[in-house]
Amino acid sequence: DQKARVMVTSAEEADNTVTFLLQDEDHTMGASLVDVLNRSSNVVFAGYTIPHPSERKVQLCVQTNGEVSPKDAVLAAAETLAKMCDSTKKLFRSRFEEFGNTMQE
């Protein structure tokens, strides 16, 4: 069953605000995206809520300054987050390997 994992639940074009619903996600994704979004100079506001603790859904609200759309801001944040995760994974593996080599000595 392939249902959409991201949906727009509301959009206010006048103030460049969009609320997205992220299916099958939790605080980990919500907090991470909000952190990256709030680092952008084009993002005026980014926040998230979990509508109900028993459902794996995140409501992500993003308001931009109009230079980029909320959708583009979220896409850029997701790409940045993916790069951050790749970098962290590479660093972890490198340090783990170094640690393993010192244990063999």
PDB file of N, CA and C in Angstrom:
ATOM      1  N   ASP A   1       0.852  -1.189   0.000  1.00  0.00           N
ATOM      2  CA  ASP A   1       0.000   0.000   0.000  1.00  0.00           C
ATOM      3  C   ASP A   1       0.886   1.237   0.000  1.00  0.00           C
ATOM      4  N   GLN A   2       0.885   1.959  -1.107  1.00  0.00           N
ATOM      5  CA  GLN A   2       1.703   3.160  -1.246  1.00  0.00           C
ATOM      6  C   GLN A   2       0.836   4.397  -1.101  1.00  0.00           C
ATOM      7  N   LYS A   3       0.756   4.953   0.104  1.00  0.00           N
ATOM      8  CA  LYS A   3       0.020   6.194   0.254  1.00  0.00           C
ATOM      9  C   LYS A   3       1.017   7.325   0.456  1.00  0.00           C
ATOM     10  N   ALA A   4       0.566   8.528   0.173  1.00  0.00           N
ATOM     11  CA  ALA A   4       1.437   9.689   0.278  1.00  0.00           C
ATOM     12  C   ALA A   4       1.962   9.829   1.700  1.00  0.00           C
ATOM     13  N   ARG A   5       3.263  10.061   1.825  1.00  0.00           N
ATOM     14  CA  ARG A   5       3.861  10.234   3.152  1.00  0.00           C
ATOM     15  C   ARG A   5       3.879  11.693   3.577  1.00  0.00           C
ATOM     16  N   VAL A   6       3.750  12.612   2.599  1.00  0.00           N
ATOM     17  CA  VAL A   6       3.710  14.042   2.914  1.00  0.00           C
ATOM     18  C   VAL A   6       2.524  14.654   2.193  1.00  0.00           C
ATOM     19  N   MET A   7       1.705  15.370   2.953  1.00  0.00           N
ATOM     20  CA  MET A   7       0.543  16.043   2.374  1.00  0.00           C
ATOM     21  C   MET A   7       0.508  17.477   2.880  1.00  0.00           C
ATOM     22  N   VAL A   8      -0.061  18.366   2.071  1.00  0.00           N
ATOM     23  CA  VAL A   8      -0.299  19.734   2.515  1.00  0.00           C
ATOM     24  C   VAL A   8      -1.679  19.769   3.142  1.00  0.00           C
ATOM     25  N   THR A   9      -1.753  20.220   4.399  1.00  0.00           N
ATOM     26  CA  THR A   9      -3.050  20.270   5.071  1.00  0.00           C
ATOM     27  C   THR A   9      -3.635  21.673   5.069  1.00  0.00           C
ATOM     28  N   SER A  10      -2.785  22.690   4.973  1.00  0.00           N
ATOM     29  CA  SER A  10      -3.284  24.058   4.824  1.00  0.00           C
ATOM     30  C   SER A  10      -2.197  24.918   4.215  1.00  0.00           C
ATOM     31  N   ALA A  11      -2.625  25.934   3.483  1.00  0.00           N
ATOM     32  CA  ALA A  11      -1.674  26.843   2.844  1.00  0.00           C
ATOM     33  C   ALA A  11      -2.256  28.245   2.833  1.00  0.00           C
ATOM     34  N   GLU A  12      -1.453  29.194   3.266  1.00  0.00           N
ATOM     35  CA  GLU A  12      -1.826  30.609   3.258  1.00  0.00           C
ATOM     36  C   GLU A  12      -0.830  31.328   2.365  1.00  0.00           C
ATOM     37  N   GLU A  13      -1.211  31.551   1.095  1.00  0.00           N
ATOM     38  CA  GLU A  13      -0.299  32.188   0.153  1.00  0.00           C
ATOM     39  C   GLU A  13       0.058  33.606   0.569  1.00  0.00           C
ATOM     40  N   ALA A  14      -0.867  34.308   1.223  1.00  0.00           N
ATOM     41  CA  ALA A  14      -0.629  35.705   1.590  1.00  0.00           C
ATOM     42  C   ALA A  14       0.584  35.853   2.511  1.00  0.00           C
ATOM     43  N   ASP A  15       0.799  34.903   3.398  1.00  0.00           N
ATOM     44  CA  ASP A  15       1.949  35.020   4.302  1.00  0.00           C
ATOM     45  C   ASP A  15       2.948  33.866   4.139  1.00  0.00           C
ATOM     46  N   ASN A  16       2.904  33.196   2.996  1.00  0.00           N
ATOM     47  CA  ASN A  16       3.857  32.128   2.676  1.00  0.00           C
ATOM     48  C   ASN A  16       3.951  31.066   3.767  1.00  0.00           C
ATOM     49  N   THR A  17       2.800  30.633   4.250  1.00  0.00           N
ATOM     50  CA  THR A  17       2.749  29.628   5.307  1.00  0.00           C
ATOM     51  C   THR A  17       2.071  28.366   4.801  1.00  0.00           C
ATOM     52  N   VAL A  18       2.698  27.240   5.068  1.00  0.00           N
ATOM     53  CA  VAL A  18       2.124  25.942   4.692  1.00  0.00           C
ATOM     54  C   VAL A  18       2.274  24.989   5.876  1.00  0.00           C
ATOM     55  N   THR A  19       1.231  24.203   6.105  1.00  0.00           N
ATOM     56  CA  THR A  19       1.299  23.131   7.099  1.00  0.00           C
ATOM     57  C   THR A  19       1.301  21.806   6.351  1.00  0.00           C
ATOM     58  N   PHE A  20       2.324  21.019   6.616  1.00  0.00           N
ATOM     59  CA  PHE A  20       2.487  19.710   5.995  1.00  0.00           C
ATOM     60  C   PHE A  20       2.151  18.635   7.022  1.00  0.00           C
ATOM     61  N   LEU A  21       1.613  17.524   6.558  1.00  0.00           N
ATOM     62  CA  LEU A  21       1.385  16.360   7.407  1.00  0.00           C
ATOM     63  C   LEU A  21       2.352  15.274   6.956  1.00  0.00           C
ATOM     64  N   LEU A  22       3.254  14.884   7.858  1.00  0.00           N
ATOM     65  CA  LEU A  22       4.227  13.846   7.560  1.00  0.00           C
ATOM     66  C   LEU A  22       3.731  12.542   8.177  1.00  0.00           C
ATOM     67  N   GLN A  23       3.410  11.579   7.327  1.00  0.00           N
ATOM     68  CA  GLN A  23       2.915  10.277   7.778  1.00  0.00           C
ATOM     69  C   GLN A  23       4.077   9.386   8.212  1.00  0.00           C
ATOM     70  N   ASP A  24       3.831   8.517   9.169  1.00  0.00           N
ATOM     71  CA  ASP A  24       4.819   7.533   9.635  1.00  0.00           C
ATOM     72  C   ASP A  24       6.105   8.181  10.134  1.00  0.00           C
ATOM     73  N   GLU A  25       5.977   9.321  10.793  1.00  0.00           N
ATOM     74  CA  GLU A  25       7.135  10.000  11.377  1.00  0.00           C
ATOM     75  C   GLU A  25       6.818  10.363  12.822  1.00  0.00           C
ATOM     76  N   ASP A  26       7.859  10.790  13.559  1.00  0.00           N
ATOM     77  CA  ASP A  26       7.677  11.127  14.962  1.00  0.00           C
ATOM     78  C   ASP A  26       8.536  12.330  15.325  1.00  0.00           C
ATOM     79  N   HIS A  27       8.787  12.509  16.627  1.00  0.00           N
ATOM     80  CA  HIS A  27       9.546  13.668  17.098  1.00  0.00           C
ATOM     81  C   HIS A  27      10.948  13.744  16.484  1.00  0.00           C
ATOM     82  N   THR A  28      11.544  12.602  16.189  1.00  0.00           N
ATOM     83  CA  THR A  28      12.895  12.608  15.629  1.00  0.00           C
ATOM     84  C   THR A  28      12.933  13.403  14.334  1.00  0.00           C
ATOM     85  N   MET A  29      12.021  13.118  13.436  1.00  0.00           N
ATOM     86  CA  MET A  29      11.993  13.832  12.156  1.00  0.00           C
ATOM     87  C   MET A  29      11.495  15.259  12.348  1.00  0.00           C
ATOM     88  N   GLY A  30      10.453  15.442  13.148  1.00  0.00           N
ATOM     89  CA  GLY A  30       9.899  16.778  13.358  1.00  0.00           C
ATOM     90  C   GLY A  30      10.925  17.734  13.931  1.00  0.00           C
ATOM     91  N   ALA A  31      11.579  17.348  15.010  1.00  0.00           N
ATOM     92  CA  ALA A  31      12.558  18.223  15.659  1.00  0.00           C
ATOM     93  C   ALA A  31      13.774  18.469  14.765  1.00  0.00           C
ATOM     94  N   SER A  32      14.201  17.445  14.051  1.00  0.00           N
ATOM     95  CA  SER A  32      15.368  17.593  13.172  1.00  0.00           C
ATOM     96  C   SER A  32      15.090  18.558  12.031  1.00  0.00           C
ATOM     97  N   LEU A  33      13.934  18.394  11.379  1.00  0.00           N
ATOM     98  CA  LEU A  33      13.587  19.305  10.290  1.00  0.00           C
ATOM     99  C   LEU A  33      13.422  20.740  10.784  1.00  0.00           C
ATOM    100  N   VAL A  34      12.765  20.914  11.916  1.00  0.00           N
ATOM    101  CA  VAL A  34      12.560  22.261  12.456  1.00  0.00           C
ATOM    102  C   VAL A  34      13.907  22.910  12.775  1.00  0.00           C
ATOM    103  N   ASP A  35      14.834  22.147  13.330  1.00  0.00           N
ATOM    104  CA  ASP A  35      16.150  22.694  13.639  1.00  0.00           C
ATOM    105  C   ASP A  35      16.851  23.188  12.380  1.00  0.00           C
ATOM    106  N   VAL A  36      16.849  22.379  11.330  1.00  0.00           N
ATOM    107  CA  VAL A  36      17.508  22.767  10.083  1.00  0.00           C
ATOM    108  C   VAL A  36      16.756  23.933   9.428  1.00  0.00           C
ATOM    109  N   LEU A  37      15.433  23.885   9.425  1.00  0.00           N
ATOM    110  CA  LEU A  37      14.645  24.972   8.834  1.00  0.00           C
ATOM    111  C   LEU A  37      14.920  26.302   9.524  1.00  0.00           C
ATOM    112  N   ASN A  38      14.996  26.288  10.841  1.00  0.00           N
ATOM    113  CA  ASN A  38      15.197  27.537  11.580  1.00  0.00           C
ATOM    114  C   ASN A  38      16.585  28.129  11.393  1.00  0.00           C
ATOM    115  N   ARG A  39      17.498  27.391  10.814  1.00  0.00           N
ATOM    116  CA  ARG A  39      18.834  27.912  10.487  1.00  0.00           C
ATOM    117  C   ARG A  39      18.832  28.693   9.173  1.00  0.00           C
ATOM    118  N   SER A  40      17.779  28.566   8.395  1.00  0.00           N
ATOM    119  CA  SER A  40      17.697  29.232   7.095  1.00  0.00           C
ATOM    120  C   SER A  40      17.263  30.687   7.265  1.00  0.00           C
ATOM    121  N   SER A  41      17.940  31.571   6.568  1.00  0.00           N
ATOM    122  CA  SER A  41      17.569  32.990   6.628  1.00  0.00           C
ATOM    123  C   SER A  41      16.243  33.263   5.931  1.00  0.00           C
ATOM    124  N   ASN A  42      15.788  32.334   5.103  1.00  0.00           N
ATOM    125  CA  ASN A  42      14.515  32.507   4.390  1.00  0.00           C
ATOM    126  C   ASN A  42      13.305  32.020   5.188  1.00  0.00           C
ATOM    127  N   VAL A  43      13.549  31.345   6.300  1.00  0.00           N
ATOM    128  CA  VAL A  43      12.450  30.804   7.104  1.00  0.00           C
ATOM    129  C   VAL A  43      12.147  31.759   8.255  1.00  0.00           C
ATOM    130  N   VAL A  44      10.890  32.215   8.298  1.00  0.00           N
ATOM    131  CA  VAL A  44      10.425  33.114   9.354  1.00  0.00           C
ATOM    132  C   VAL A  44       9.997  32.297  10.577  1.00  0.00           C
ATOM    133  N   PHE A  45       9.345  31.169  10.327  1.00  0.00           N
ATOM    134  CA  PHE A  45       8.867  30.311  11.404  1.00  0.00           C
ATOM    135  C   PHE A  45       8.857  28.870  10.939  1.00  0.00           C
ATOM    136  N   ALA A  46       9.254  27.976  11.832  1.00  0.00           N
ATOM    137  CA  ALA A  46       9.117  26.537  11.606  1.00  0.00           C
ATOM    138  C   ALA A  46       8.823  25.895  12.955  1.00  0.00           C
ATOM    139  N   GLY A  47       7.804  25.068  12.982  1.00  0.00           N
ATOM    140  CA  GLY A  47       7.442  24.366  14.198  1.00  0.00           C
ATOM    141  C   GLY A  47       6.674  23.101  13.856  1.00  0.00           C
ATOM    142  N   TYR A  48       6.546  22.227  14.826  1.00  0.00           N
ATOM    143  CA  TYR A  48       5.807  20.989  14.566  1.00  0.00           C
ATOM    144  C   TYR A  48       5.013  20.583  15.793  1.00  0.00           C
ATOM    145  N   THR A  49       4.003  19.782  15.538  1.00  0.00           N
ATOM    146  CA  THR A  49       3.225  19.169  16.608  1.00  0.00           C
ATOM    147  C   THR A  49       2.972  17.714  16.245  1.00  0.00           C
ATOM    148  N   ILE A  50       2.720  16.929  17.270  1.00  0.00           N
ATOM    149  CA  ILE A  50       2.275  15.554  17.093  1.00  0.00           C
ATOM    150  C   ILE A  50       0.807  15.573  17.511  1.00  0.00           C
ATOM    151  N   PRO A  51      -0.124  15.410  16.559  1.00  0.00           N
ATOM    152  CA  PRO A  51      -1.550  15.545  16.893  1.00  0.00           C
ATOM    153  C   PRO A  51      -2.026  14.620  18.013  1.00  0.00           C
ATOM    154  N   HIS A  52      -1.536  13.378  18.009  1.00  0.00           N
ATOM    155  CA  HIS A  52      -1.940  12.431  19.047  1.00  0.00           C
ATOM    156  C   HIS A  52      -0.784  11.456  19.268  1.00  0.00           C
ATOM    157  N   PRO A  53      -0.440  11.175  20.516  1.00  0.00           N
ATOM    158  CA  PRO A  53       0.728  10.324  20.777  1.00  0.00           C
ATOM    159  C   PRO A  53       0.635   8.899  20.230  1.00  0.00           C
ATOM    160  N   SER A  54      -0.552   8.416  19.978  1.00  0.00           N
ATOM    161  CA  SER A  54      -0.669   7.046  19.472  1.00  0.00           C
ATOM    162  C   SER A  54      -0.609   6.965  17.950  1.00  0.00           C
ATOM    163  N   GLU A  55      -0.516   8.110  17.280  1.00  0.00           N
ATOM    164  CA  GLU A  55      -0.425   8.116  15.817  1.00  0.00           C
ATOM    165  C   GLU A  55       0.950   8.616  15.391  1.00  0.00           C
ATOM    166  N   ARG A  56       1.508   7.974  14.378  1.00  0.00           N
ATOM    167  CA  ARG A  56       2.816   8.388  13.860  1.00  0.00           C
ATOM    168  C   ARG A  56       2.601   9.430  12.767  1.00  0.00           C
ATOM    169  N   LYS A  57       2.252  10.635  13.209  1.00  0.00           N
ATOM    170  CA  LYS A  57       2.029  11.751  12.291  1.00  0.00           C
ATOM    171  C   LYS A  57       2.650  13.004  12.884  1.00  0.00           C
ATOM    172  N   VAL A  58       3.239  13.809  12.008  1.00  0.00           N
ATOM    173  CA  VAL A  58       3.826  15.081  12.411  1.00  0.00           C
ATOM    174  C   VAL A  58       3.197  16.182  11.573  1.00  0.00           C
ATOM    175  N   GLN A  59       2.701  17.217  12.231  1.00  0.00           N
ATOM    176  CA  GLN A  59       2.232  18.408  11.521  1.00  0.00           C
ATOM    177  C   GLN A  59       3.369  19.413  11.560  1.00  0.00           C
ATOM    178  N   LEU A  60       3.880  19.763  10.392  1.00  0.00           N
ATOM    179  CA  LEU A  60       5.014  20.668  10.269  1.00  0.00           C
ATOM    180  C   LEU A  60       4.533  21.961   9.636  1.00  0.00           C
ATOM    181  N   CYS A  61       4.657  23.065  10.364  1.00  0.00           N
ATOM    182  CA  CYS A  61       4.233  24.367   9.859  1.00  0.00           C
ATOM    183  C   CYS A  61       5.474  25.181   9.501  1.00  0.00           C
ATOM    184  N   VAL A  62       5.489  25.734   8.275  1.00  0.00           N
ATOM    185  CA  VAL A  62       6.640  26.496   7.803  1.00  0.00           C
ATOM    186  C   VAL A  62       6.158  27.801   7.178  1.00  0.00           C
ATOM    187  N   GLN A  63       6.763  28.902   7.612  1.00  0.00           N
ATOM    188  CA  GLN A  63       6.489  30.212   7.026  1.00  0.00           C
ATOM    189  C   GLN A  63       7.812  30.775   6.524  1.00  0.00           C
ATOM    190  N   THR A  64       7.818  31.239   5.281  1.00  0.00           N
ATOM    191  CA  THR A  64       9.035  31.797   4.702  1.00  0.00           C
ATOM    192  C   THR A  64       8.855  33.287   4.440  1.00  0.00           C
ATOM    193  N   ASN A  65       9.961  33.929   4.088  1.00  0.00           N
ATOM    194  CA  ASN A  65       9.922  35.363   3.798  1.00  0.00           C
ATOM    195  C   ASN A  65       9.479  35.676   2.370  1.00  0.00           C
ATOM    196  N   GLY A  66       9.171  34.672   1.594  1.00  0.00           N
ATOM    197  CA  GLY A  66       8.703  34.871   0.228  1.00  0.00           C
ATOM    198  C   GLY A  66       9.784  34.692  -0.824  1.00  0.00           C
ATOM    199  N   GLU A  67      11.044  34.677  -0.413  1.00  0.00           N
ATOM    200  CA  GLU A  67      12.118  34.461  -1.381  1.00  0.00           C
ATOM    201  C   GLU A  67      12.157  33.011  -1.854  1.00  0.00           C
ATOM    202  N   VAL A  68      11.721  32.097  -0.992  1.00  0.00           N
ATOM    203  CA  VAL A  68      11.540  30.690  -1.364  1.00  0.00           C
ATOM    204  C   VAL A  68      10.188  30.251  -0.840  1.00  0.00           C
ATOM    205  N   SER A  69       9.613  29.257  -1.453  1.00  0.00           N
ATOM    206  CA  SER A  69       8.325  28.743  -0.989  1.00  0.00           C
ATOM    207  C   SER A  69       8.562  27.830   0.216  1.00  0.00           C
ATOM    208  N   PRO A  70       7.551  27.656   1.056  1.00  0.00           N
ATOM    209  CA  PRO A  70       7.693  26.704   2.159  1.00  0.00           C
ATOM    210  C   PRO A  70       8.066  25.300   1.668  1.00  0.00           C
ATOM    211  N   LYS A  71       7.489  24.889   0.552  1.00  0.00           N
ATOM    212  CA  LYS A  71       7.810  23.561  -0.004  1.00  0.00           C
ATOM    213  C   LYS A  71       9.295  23.469  -0.333  1.00  0.00           C
ATOM    214  N   ASP A  72       9.836  24.497  -1.006  1.00  0.00           N
ATOM    215  CA  ASP A  72      11.258  24.476  -1.355  1.00  0.00           C
ATOM    216  C   ASP A  72      12.139  24.537  -0.111  1.00  0.00           C
ATOM    217  N   ALA A  73      11.693  25.263   0.904  1.00  0.00           N
ATOM    218  CA  ALA A  73      12.449  25.333   2.158  1.00  0.00           C
ATOM    219  C   ALA A  73      12.511  23.956   2.822  1.00  0.00           C
ATOM    220  N   VAL A  74      11.397  23.233   2.815  1.00  0.00           N
ATOM    221  CA  VAL A  74      11.371  21.892   3.421  1.00  0.00           C
ATOM    222  C   VAL A  74      12.233  20.932   2.613  1.00  0.00           C
ATOM    223  N   LEU A  75      12.161  21.016   1.293  1.00  0.00           N
ATOM    224  CA  LEU A  75      12.992  20.144   0.457  1.00  0.00           C
ATOM    225  C   LEU A  75      14.473  20.404   0.706  1.00  0.00           C
ATOM    226  N   ALA A  76      14.853  21.685   0.789  1.00  0.00           N
ATOM    227  CA  ALA A  76      16.254  22.028   1.058  1.00  0.00           C
ATOM    228  C   ALA A  76      16.677  21.539   2.443  1.00  0.00           C
ATOM    229  N   ALA A  77      15.793  21.682   3.426  1.00  0.00           N
ATOM    230  CA  ALA A  77      16.098  21.217   4.784  1.00  0.00           C
ATOM    231  C   ALA A  77      16.267  19.703   4.804  1.00  0.00           C
ATOM    232  N   ALA A  78      15.426  18.994   4.063  1.00  0.00           N
ATOM    233  CA  ALA A  78      15.528  17.530   4.008  1.00  0.00           C
ATOM    234  C   ALA A  78      16.851  17.110   3.364  1.00  0.00           C
ATOM    235  N   GLU A  79      17.268  17.810   2.322  1.00  0.00           N
ATOM    236  CA  GLU A  79      18.551  17.504   1.680  1.00  0.00           C
ATOM    237  C   GLU A  79      19.712  17.781   2.633  1.00  0.00           C
ATOM    238  N   THR A  80      19.652  18.906   3.337  1.00  0.00           N
ATOM    239  CA  THR A  80      20.695  19.243   4.308  1.00  0.00           C
ATOM    240  C   THR A  80      20.751  18.203   5.413  1.00  0.00           C
ATOM    241  N   LEU A  81      19.591  17.799   5.899  1.00  0.00           N
ATOM    242  CA  LEU A  81      19.524  16.795   6.960  1.00  0.00           C
ATOM    243  C   LEU A  81      20.107  15.460   6.488  1.00  0.00           C
ATOM    244  N   ALA A  82      19.817  15.077   5.259  1.00  0.00           N
ATOM    245  CA  ALA A  82      20.364  13.837   4.704  1.00  0.00           C
ATOM    246  C   ALA A  82      21.890  13.910   4.627  1.00  0.00           C
ATOM    247  N   LYS A  83      22.423  15.067   4.220  1.00  0.00           N
ATOM    248  CA  LYS A  83      23.882  15.236   4.164  1.00  0.00           C
ATOM    249  C   LYS A  83      24.492  15.187   5.563  1.00  0.00           C
ATOM    250  N   MET A  84      23.813  15.787   6.529  1.00  0.00           N
ATOM    251  CA  MET A  84      24.299  15.750   7.902  1.00  0.00           C
ATOM    252  C   MET A  84      24.350  14.314   8.417  1.00  0.00           C
ATOM    253  N   CYS A  85      23.333  13.526   8.092  1.00  0.00           N
ATOM    254  CA  CYS A  85      23.293  12.124   8.526  1.00  0.00           C
ATOM    255  C   CYS A  85      24.401  11.318   7.858  1.00  0.00           C
ATOM    256  N   ASP A  86      24.624  11.556   6.562  1.00  0.00           N
ATOM    257  CA  ASP A  86      25.703  10.850   5.860  1.00  0.00           C
ATOM    258  C   ASP A  86      27.056  11.187   6.468  1.00  0.00           C
ATOM    259  N   SER A  87      27.270  12.455   6.770  1.00  0.00           N
ATOM    260  CA  SER A  87      28.531  12.891   7.365  1.00  0.00           C
ATOM    261  C   SER A  87      28.735  12.261   8.740  1.00  0.00           C
ATOM    262  N   THR A  88      27.678  12.233   9.538  1.00  0.00           N
ATOM    263  CA  THR A  88      27.752  11.634  10.867  1.00  0.00           C
ATOM    264  C   THR A  88      28.056  10.139  10.773  1.00  0.00           C
ATOM    265  N   LYS A  89      27.418   9.476   9.824  1.00  0.00           N
ATOM    266  CA  LYS A  89      27.634   8.038   9.626  1.00  0.00           C
ATOM    267  C   LYS A  89      29.085   7.750   9.235  1.00  0.00           C
ATOM    268  N   LYS A  90      29.628   8.551   8.314  1.00  0.00           N
ATOM    269  CA  LYS A  90      31.020   8.365   7.888  1.00  0.00           C
ATOM    270  C   LYS A  90      31.982   8.599   9.046  1.00  0.00           C
ATOM    271  N   LEU A  91      31.747   9.643   9.820  1.00  0.00           N
ATOM    272  CA  LEU A  91      32.610   9.940  10.960  1.00  0.00           C
ATOM    273  C   LEU A  91      32.539   8.824  11.996  1.00  0.00           C
ATOM    274  N   PHE A  92      31.333   8.343  12.266  1.00  0.00           N
ATOM    275  CA  PHE A  92      31.171   7.250  13.236  1.00  0.00           C
ATOM    276  C   PHE A  92      31.934   6.011  12.786  1.00  0.00           C
ATOM    277  N   ARG A  93      31.766   5.642  11.522  1.00  0.00           N
ATOM    278  CA  ARG A  93      32.451   4.441  11.020  1.00  0.00           C
ATOM    279  C   ARG A  93      33.972   4.590  11.097  1.00  0.00           C
ATOM    280  N   SER A  94      34.444   5.782  10.768  1.00  0.00           N
ATOM    281  CA  SER A  94      35.883   6.046  10.816  1.00  0.00           C
ATOM    282  C   SER A  94      36.406   5.911  12.241  1.00  0.00           C
ATOM    283  N   ARG A  95      35.726   6.528  13.186  1.00  0.00           N
ATOM    284  CA  ARG A  95      36.157   6.467  14.593  1.00  0.00           C
ATOM    285  C   ARG A  95      36.025   5.051  15.160  1.00  0.00           C
ATOM    286  N   PHE A  96      34.984   4.351  14.736  1.00  0.00           N
ATOM    287  CA  PHE A  96      34.784   2.977  15.191  1.00  0.00           C
ATOM    288  C   PHE A  96      35.922   2.091  14.704  1.00  0.00           C
ATOM    289  N   GLU A  97      36.313   2.305  13.443  1.00  0.00           N
ATOM    290  CA  GLU A  97      37.420   1.541  12.869  1.00  0.00           C
ATOM    291  C   GLU A  97      38.713   1.850  13.636  1.00  0.00           C
ATOM    292  N   GLU A  98      38.968   3.131  13.912  1.00  0.00           N
ATOM    293  CA  GLU A  98      40.164   3.518  14.669  1.00  0.00           C
ATOM    294  C   GLU A  98      40.169   2.852  16.049  1.00  0.00           C
ATOM    295  N   PHE A  99      39.020   2.859  16.687  1.00  0.00           N
ATOM    296  CA  PHE A  99      38.912   2.245  17.994  1.00  0.00           C
ATOM    297  C   PHE A  99      39.198   0.740  17.932  1.00  0.00           C
ATOM    298  N   GLY A 100      38.638   0.103  16.909  1.00  0.00           N
ATOM    299  CA  GLY A 100      38.872  -1.340  16.730  1.00  0.00           C
ATOM    300  C   GLY A 100      40.348  -1.651  16.501  1.00  0.00           C
ATOM    301  N   ASN A 101      41.019  -0.777  15.761  1.00  0.00           N
ATOM    302  CA  ASN A 101      42.449  -0.989  15.515  1.00  0.00           C
ATOM    303  C   ASN A 101      43.273  -0.818  16.787  1.00  0.00           C
ATOM    304  N   THR A 102      42.899   0.118  17.649  1.00  0.00           N
ATOM    305  CA  THR A 102      43.648   0.296  18.904  1.00  0.00           C
ATOM    306  C   THR A 102      43.393  -0.854  19.864  1.00  0.00           C
ATOM    307  N   MET A 103      42.242  -1.490  19.777  1.00  0.00           N
ATOM    308  CA  MET A 103      41.939  -2.613  20.655  1.00  0.00           C
ATOM    309  C   MET A 103      42.731  -3.862  20.263  1.00  0.00           C
ATOM    310  N   GLN A 104      43.140  -3.963  18.988  1.00  0.00           N
ATOM    311  CA  GLN A 104      43.883  -5.124  18.517  1.00  0.00           C
ATOM    312  C   GLN A 104      45.365  -5.027  18.847  1.00  0.00           C
ATOM    313  N   GLU A 105      45.824  -3.836  19.157  1.00  0.00           N
ATOM    314  CA  GLU A 105      47.255  -3.642  19.443  1.00  0.00           C
ATOM    315  C   GLU A 105      47.657  -4.145  20.790  1.00  0.00           C
TER     316      GLU A 105
END
